[in-house]
């Protein structure tokens, strides 16, 4: 199947993998922080934060993409300053596709990590704190190892979600071959032209294979880490 892919199809696959990897890696630290804050802290605006995190799951992806365009476009609220001050442009670039994918995948990541944090007995953290350990050290040595399976699951699920993101991406960065055309965008483009069904079908098979591999890897890694924690 892979041997049958054309150069344009390979570029779509490579771009999707790059976009998904960066979307996951860049959003992971923030995802861990937000998940821990929602699970452990009580503060004003907690429910608002929770709603904002999960909003991309409720809104139509096209709406999310349009909001990203209003915010991070060249004339957007934030994008104009990023362009003028730092020369950073997201709209109609592959980095914008990574931003859109990370926004759409972020709720799944946070949810998985939050469930892992909530499963940890707070008394373990309290015991370490009573021994004089700083809060950050308690998190690094007690909480983080225990929630590692959830972090792995959240990261890989976010990666798989980013691979399949279409609506927000095509709205924010369009569908430019070789620049912003990810796997879903390429499938859509092939389906719009006569005789493009075979190419679209090949990319559909690639998408299914990548998604299943990510899910199986997530399950295997989570179980391996859980066994190591239980045995250690």
mmCIF file of C-alpha atoms in Angstrom:
data_model
loop_
_atom_site.group_PDB
_atom_site.id
_atom_site.type_symbol
_atom_site.label_atom_id
_atom_site.label_comp_id
_atom_site.label_asym_id
_atom_site.label_seq_id
_atom_site.Cartn_x
_atom_site.Cartn_y
_atom_site.Cartn_z
ATOM 1 C CA UNK A 1 0.000 0.000 0.000
ATOM 2 C CA UNK A 2 2.773 2.420 0.943
ATOM 3 C CA UNK A 3 4.639 1.650 -2.271
ATOM 4 C CA UNK A 4 1.603 2.756 -4.257
ATOM 5 C CA UNK A 5 1.515 6.248 -2.747
ATOM 6 C CA UNK A 6 2.419 9.115 -5.067
ATOM 7 C CA UNK A 7 4.757 11.954 -4.156
ATOM 8 C CA UNK A 8 1.816 14.237 -3.312
ATOM 9 C CA UNK A 9 0.267 11.567 -1.113
ATOM 10 C CA UNK A 10 3.547 11.007 0.704
ATOM 11 C CA UNK A 11 3.834 14.739 1.340
ATOM 12 C CA UNK A 12 0.358 14.726 2.906
ATOM 13 C CA UNK A 13 1.306 11.786 5.126
ATOM 14 C CA UNK A 14 4.610 13.380 6.160
ATOM 15 C CA UNK A 15 2.966 16.720 6.890
ATOM 16 C CA UNK A 16 0.239 15.081 8.965
ATOM 17 C CA UNK A 17 2.804 13.222 11.052
ATOM 18 C CA UNK A 18 4.835 16.403 11.556
ATOM 19 C CA UNK A 19 1.776 18.486 12.460
ATOM 20 C CA UNK A 20 0.462 15.860 14.886
ATOM 21 C CA UNK A 21 3.824 15.343 16.577
ATOM 22 C CA UNK A 22 4.406 19.056 17.154
ATOM 23 C CA UNK A 23 0.797 19.609 18.221
ATOM 24 C CA UNK A 24 1.172 16.899 20.857
ATOM 25 C CA UNK A 25 4.637 17.814 22.139
ATOM 26 C CA UNK A 26 3.969 21.543 22.427
ATOM 27 C CA UNK A 27 0.605 21.165 24.165
ATOM 28 C CA UNK A 28 1.633 18.359 26.547
ATOM 29 C CA UNK A 29 3.225 20.502 29.310
ATOM 30 C CA UNK A 30 0.216 22.836 29.322
ATOM 31 C CA UNK A 31 -2.106 19.841 29.271
ATOM 32 C CA UNK A 32 -0.459 18.358 32.364
ATOM 33 C CA UNK A 33 -0.649 21.690 34.188
ATOM 34 C CA UNK A 34 -4.300 22.315 33.303
ATOM 35 C CA UNK A 35 -5.307 18.744 34.143
ATOM 36 C CA UNK A 36 -3.615 18.937 37.528
ATOM 37 C CA UNK A 37 -5.152 22.338 38.268
ATOM 38 C CA UNK A 38 -8.656 21.115 37.423
ATOM 39 C CA UNK A 39 -8.204 17.944 39.462
ATOM 40 C CA UNK A 40 -6.542 19.336 42.565
ATOM 41 C CA UNK A 41 -7.000 23.096 42.925
ATOM 42 C CA UNK A 42 -10.002 25.167 43.927
ATOM 43 C CA UNK A 43 -9.939 28.662 42.445
ATOM 44 C CA UNK A 44 -12.249 31.282 41.000
ATOM 45 C CA UNK A 45 -13.031 30.536 37.390
ATOM 46 C CA UNK A 46 -12.317 26.815 37.639
ATOM 47 C CA UNK A 47 -15.554 25.888 35.885
ATOM 48 C CA UNK A 48 -14.942 28.564 33.259
ATOM 49 C CA UNK A 49 -11.516 27.085 32.556
ATOM 50 C CA UNK A 50 -13.026 23.626 32.377
ATOM 51 C CA UNK A 51 -15.613 24.871 29.895
ATOM 52 C CA UNK A 52 -13.010 26.606 27.730
ATOM 53 C CA UNK A 53 -10.860 23.474 27.641
ATOM 54 C CA UNK A 54 -13.762 21.338 26.446
ATOM 55 C CA UNK A 55 -15.299 23.951 24.139
ATOM 56 C CA UNK A 56 -13.582 22.618 20.977
ATOM 57 C CA UNK A 57 -15.398 19.311 21.513
ATOM 58 C CA UNK A 58 -18.771 21.077 21.419
ATOM 59 C CA UNK A 59 -18.253 23.788 18.819
ATOM 60 C CA UNK A 60 -18.303 22.901 15.106
ATOM 61 C CA UNK A 61 -14.659 22.569 13.994
ATOM 62 C CA UNK A 62 -15.215 25.263 11.354
ATOM 63 C CA UNK A 63 -16.180 27.704 14.122
ATOM 64 C CA UNK A 64 -13.008 26.854 16.026
ATOM 65 C CA UNK A 65 -10.950 27.394 12.879
ATOM 66 C CA UNK A 66 -12.615 30.746 12.255
ATOM 67 C CA UNK A 67 -11.926 31.844 15.837
ATOM 68 C CA UNK A 68 -8.289 30.835 15.361
ATOM 69 C CA UNK A 69 -8.196 32.911 12.181
ATOM 70 C CA UNK A 70 -9.628 35.930 14.029
ATOM 71 C CA UNK A 71 -7.106 35.473 16.829
ATOM 72 C CA UNK A 72 -3.920 34.290 15.118
ATOM 73 C CA UNK A 73 -4.374 35.512 11.536
ATOM 74 C CA UNK A 74 -2.075 38.231 10.209
ATOM 75 C CA UNK A 75 -4.683 40.830 11.228
ATOM 76 C CA UNK A 76 -5.907 38.905 14.263
ATOM 77 C CA UNK A 77 -5.971 40.098 17.861
ATOM 78 C CA UNK A 78 -2.770 38.201 18.659
ATOM 79 C CA UNK A 79 -1.470 37.290 15.214
ATOM 80 C CA UNK A 80 -0.761 40.864 14.127
ATOM 81 C CA UNK A 81 1.583 41.385 17.073
ATOM 82 C CA UNK A 82 3.271 38.019 16.604
ATOM 83 C CA UNK A 83 3.901 38.985 12.972
ATOM 84 C CA UNK A 84 5.093 42.535 13.672
ATOM 85 C CA UNK A 85 7.231 41.835 16.725
ATOM 86 C CA UNK A 86 8.539 38.314 16.164
ATOM 87 C CA UNK A 87 7.844 37.519 12.515
ATOM 88 C CA UNK A 88 5.709 34.540 13.534
ATOM 89 C CA UNK A 89 2.829 33.713 11.191
ATOM 90 C CA UNK A 90 0.390 30.853 11.754
ATOM 91 C CA UNK A 91 -2.313 31.434 9.150
ATOM 92 C CA UNK A 92 -1.863 29.398 5.953
ATOM 93 C CA UNK A 93 1.309 27.766 7.321
ATOM 94 C CA UNK A 94 1.936 24.233 8.564
ATOM 95 C CA UNK A 95 2.553 25.707 12.016
ATOM 96 C CA UNK A 96 -1.015 26.983 11.923
ATOM 97 C CA UNK A 97 -2.181 23.469 11.125
ATOM 98 C CA UNK A 98 -0.288 22.273 14.211
ATOM 99 C CA UNK A 99 -1.936 25.004 16.293
ATOM 100 C CA UNK A 100 -5.410 24.056 15.058
ATOM 101 C CA UNK A 101 -4.736 20.366 15.656
ATOM 102 C CA UNK A 102 -3.458 21.010 19.186
ATOM 103 C CA UNK A 103 -6.539 23.056 20.060
ATOM 104 C CA UNK A 104 -8.877 20.328 18.823
ATOM 105 C CA UNK A 105 -6.907 17.529 20.537
ATOM 106 C CA UNK A 106 -6.283 19.385 23.811
ATOM 107 C CA UNK A 107 -9.586 18.376 25.512
ATOM 108 C CA UNK A 108 -8.876 14.665 25.000
ATOM 109 C CA UNK A 109 -5.383 15.048 26.395
ATOM 110 C CA UNK A 110 -6.536 16.994 29.441
ATOM 111 C CA UNK A 111 -9.373 14.584 30.140
ATOM 112 C CA UNK A 112 -7.127 11.528 30.131
ATOM 113 C CA UNK A 113 -4.502 13.159 32.359
ATOM 114 C CA UNK A 114 -7.120 14.608 34.715
ATOM 115 C CA UNK A 115 -8.655 11.177 35.286
ATOM 116 C CA UNK A 116 -5.187 9.848 36.095
ATOM 117 C CA UNK A 117 -4.577 12.667 38.604
ATOM 118 C CA UNK A 118 -7.944 12.130 40.278
ATOM 119 C CA UNK A 119 -7.123 8.428 40.692
ATOM 120 C CA UNK A 120 -4.050 9.266 42.801
ATOM 121 C CA UNK A 121 -4.733 9.321 46.529
ATOM 122 C CA UNK A 122 -4.112 12.915 47.731
ATOM 123 C CA UNK A 123 -2.868 11.487 51.041
ATOM 124 C CA UNK A 124 0.276 10.294 49.279
ATOM 125 C CA UNK A 125 1.048 13.863 48.242
ATOM 126 C CA UNK A 126 0.137 15.182 51.689
ATOM 127 C CA UNK A 127 2.458 12.670 53.338
ATOM 128 C CA UNK A 128 5.367 13.806 51.206
ATOM 129 C CA UNK A 129 4.570 17.445 51.951
ATOM 130 C CA UNK A 130 4.529 16.846 55.711
ATOM 131 C CA UNK A 131 8.076 15.514 55.428
ATOM 132 C CA UNK A 132 9.165 18.927 54.164
ATOM 133 C CA UNK A 133 9.317 18.256 50.435
ATOM 134 C CA UNK A 134 8.505 21.291 48.244
ATOM 135 C CA UNK A 135 5.277 21.062 46.262
ATOM 136 C CA UNK A 136 7.083 20.882 42.921
ATOM 137 C CA UNK A 137 9.304 18.084 44.207
ATOM 138 C CA UNK A 138 6.255 16.192 45.473
ATOM 139 C CA UNK A 139 4.687 16.462 42.045
ATOM 140 C CA UNK A 140 7.876 15.320 40.268
ATOM 141 C CA UNK A 141 8.630 12.370 42.550
ATOM 142 C CA UNK A 142 5.184 11.203 43.697
ATOM 143 C CA UNK A 143 2.400 12.415 41.430
ATOM 144 C CA UNK A 144 4.125 12.380 38.048
ATOM 145 C CA UNK A 145 5.231 8.720 38.131
ATOM 146 C CA UNK A 146 1.747 7.640 39.215
ATOM 147 C CA UNK A 147 -0.042 9.548 36.459
ATOM 148 C CA UNK A 148 2.447 8.570 33.751
ATOM 149 C CA UNK A 149 0.079 5.994 32.176
ATOM 150 C CA UNK A 150 -2.569 8.706 31.874
ATOM 151 C CA UNK A 151 -0.066 11.124 30.351
ATOM 152 C CA UNK A 152 0.975 8.545 27.771
ATOM 153 C CA UNK A 153 -2.634 7.716 26.941
ATOM 154 C CA UNK A 154 -3.568 11.381 26.682
ATOM 155 C CA UNK A 155 -0.595 12.218 24.481
ATOM 156 C CA UNK A 156 -1.182 9.375 22.037
ATOM 157 C CA UNK A 157 -4.922 9.998 21.868
ATOM 158 C CA UNK A 158 -4.185 13.659 21.168
ATOM 159 C CA UNK A 159 -1.746 12.605 18.434
ATOM 160 C CA UNK A 160 -4.398 10.408 16.828
ATOM 161 C CA UNK A 161 -6.990 13.165 17.068
ATOM 162 C CA UNK A 162 -4.553 15.651 15.504
ATOM 163 C CA UNK A 163 -3.962 13.233 12.623
ATOM 164 C CA UNK A 164 -7.670 13.263 11.841
ATOM 165 C CA UNK A 165 -8.358 16.979 12.293
ATOM 166 C CA UNK A 166 -9.987 18.578 9.249
ATOM 167 C CA UNK A 167 -12.571 21.318 9.848
ATOM 168 C CA UNK A 168 -10.565 23.730 11.992
ATOM 169 C CA UNK A 169 -7.406 23.127 9.967
ATOM 170 C CA UNK A 170 -8.854 23.767 6.532
ATOM 171 C CA UNK A 171 -10.632 26.894 7.821
ATOM 172 C CA UNK A 172 -7.524 28.323 9.460
ATOM 173 C CA UNK A 173 -4.749 27.349 7.029
ATOM 174 C CA UNK A 174 -6.667 26.324 3.875
ATOM 175 C CA UNK A 175 -5.688 23.281 1.780
ATOM 176 C CA UNK A 176 -2.378 24.075 0.093
ATOM 177 C CA UNK A 177 -0.594 20.991 -1.345
ATOM 178 C CA UNK A 178 2.841 20.512 0.181
ATOM 179 C CA UNK A 179 2.312 23.278 2.743
ATOM 180 C CA UNK A 180 -0.900 22.784 4.707
ATOM 181 C CA UNK A 181 -2.524 19.767 3.040
ATOM 182 C CA UNK A 182 -2.756 17.103 5.727
ATOM 183 C CA UNK A 183 -4.196 13.611 5.278
ATOM 184 C CA UNK A 184 -7.868 14.568 5.783
ATOM 185 C CA UNK A 185 -7.460 17.611 3.513
ATOM 186 C CA UNK A 186 -5.828 15.492 0.832
ATOM 187 C CA UNK A 187 -8.630 12.922 1.020
ATOM 188 C CA UNK A 188 -11.174 15.702 0.653
ATOM 189 C CA UNK A 189 -9.289 17.191 -2.310
ATOM 190 C CA UNK A 190 -9.052 13.845 -4.121
ATOM 191 C CA UNK A 191 -12.779 13.236 -3.651
ATOM 192 C CA UNK A 192 -13.542 16.545 -5.369
ATOM 193 C CA UNK A 193 -11.937 15.572 -8.677
ATOM 194 C CA UNK A 194 -13.078 12.858 -11.135
ATOM 195 C CA UNK A 195 -11.036 9.687 -10.786
ATOM 196 C CA UNK A 196 -9.585 10.659 -7.416
ATOM 197 C CA UNK A 197 -11.280 7.880 -5.467
ATOM 198 C CA UNK A 198 -8.319 5.431 -5.599
ATOM 199 C CA UNK A 199 -5.937 8.032 -4.140
ATOM 200 C CA UNK A 200 -8.477 8.959 -1.489
ATOM 201 C CA UNK A 201 -8.983 5.305 -0.577
ATOM 202 C CA UNK A 202 -5.243 4.728 -0.174
ATOM 203 C CA UNK A 203 -5.000 7.683 2.200
ATOM 204 C CA UNK A 204 -8.047 6.449 4.108
ATOM 205 C CA UNK A 205 -6.249 3.134 4.677
ATOM 206 C CA UNK A 206 -3.142 4.997 5.860
ATOM 207 C CA UNK A 207 -5.256 7.063 8.259
ATOM 208 C CA UNK A 208 -6.900 3.961 9.696
ATOM 209 C CA UNK A 209 -3.546 2.228 10.101
ATOM 210 C CA UNK A 210 -1.970 5.196 11.896
ATOM 211 C CA UNK A 211 -4.984 5.675 14.190
ATOM 212 C CA UNK A 212 -5.119 1.980 15.150
ATOM 213 C CA UNK A 213 -1.368 1.875 15.715
ATOM 214 C CA UNK A 214 -1.615 4.914 17.997
ATOM 215 C CA UNK A 215 -4.446 3.389 20.031
ATOM 216 C CA UNK A 216 -2.673 0.041 20.397
ATOM 217 C CA UNK A 217 0.572 1.766 21.350
ATOM 218 C CA UNK A 218 -1.271 3.844 23.944
ATOM 219 C CA UNK A 219 -2.806 0.729 25.498
ATOM 220 C CA UNK A 220 0.484 -1.179 25.513
ATOM 221 C CA UNK A 221 2.540 1.657 26.974
ATOM 222 C CA UNK A 222 -0.057 2.439 29.656
ATOM 223 C CA UNK A 223 -0.152 -1.185 30.781
ATOM 224 C CA UNK A 224 3.639 -1.500 30.697
ATOM 225 C CA UNK A 225 4.095 1.601 32.835
ATOM 226 C CA UNK A 226 1.324 0.523 35.224
ATOM 227 C CA UNK A 227 2.988 -2.890 35.698
ATOM 228 C CA UNK A 228 6.329 -1.248 36.336
ATOM 229 C CA UNK A 229 4.823 1.106 38.925
ATOM 230 C CA UNK A 230 3.003 -1.762 40.640
ATOM 231 C CA UNK A 231 6.139 -3.866 40.706
ATOM 232 C CA UNK A 232 8.437 -1.042 41.769
#
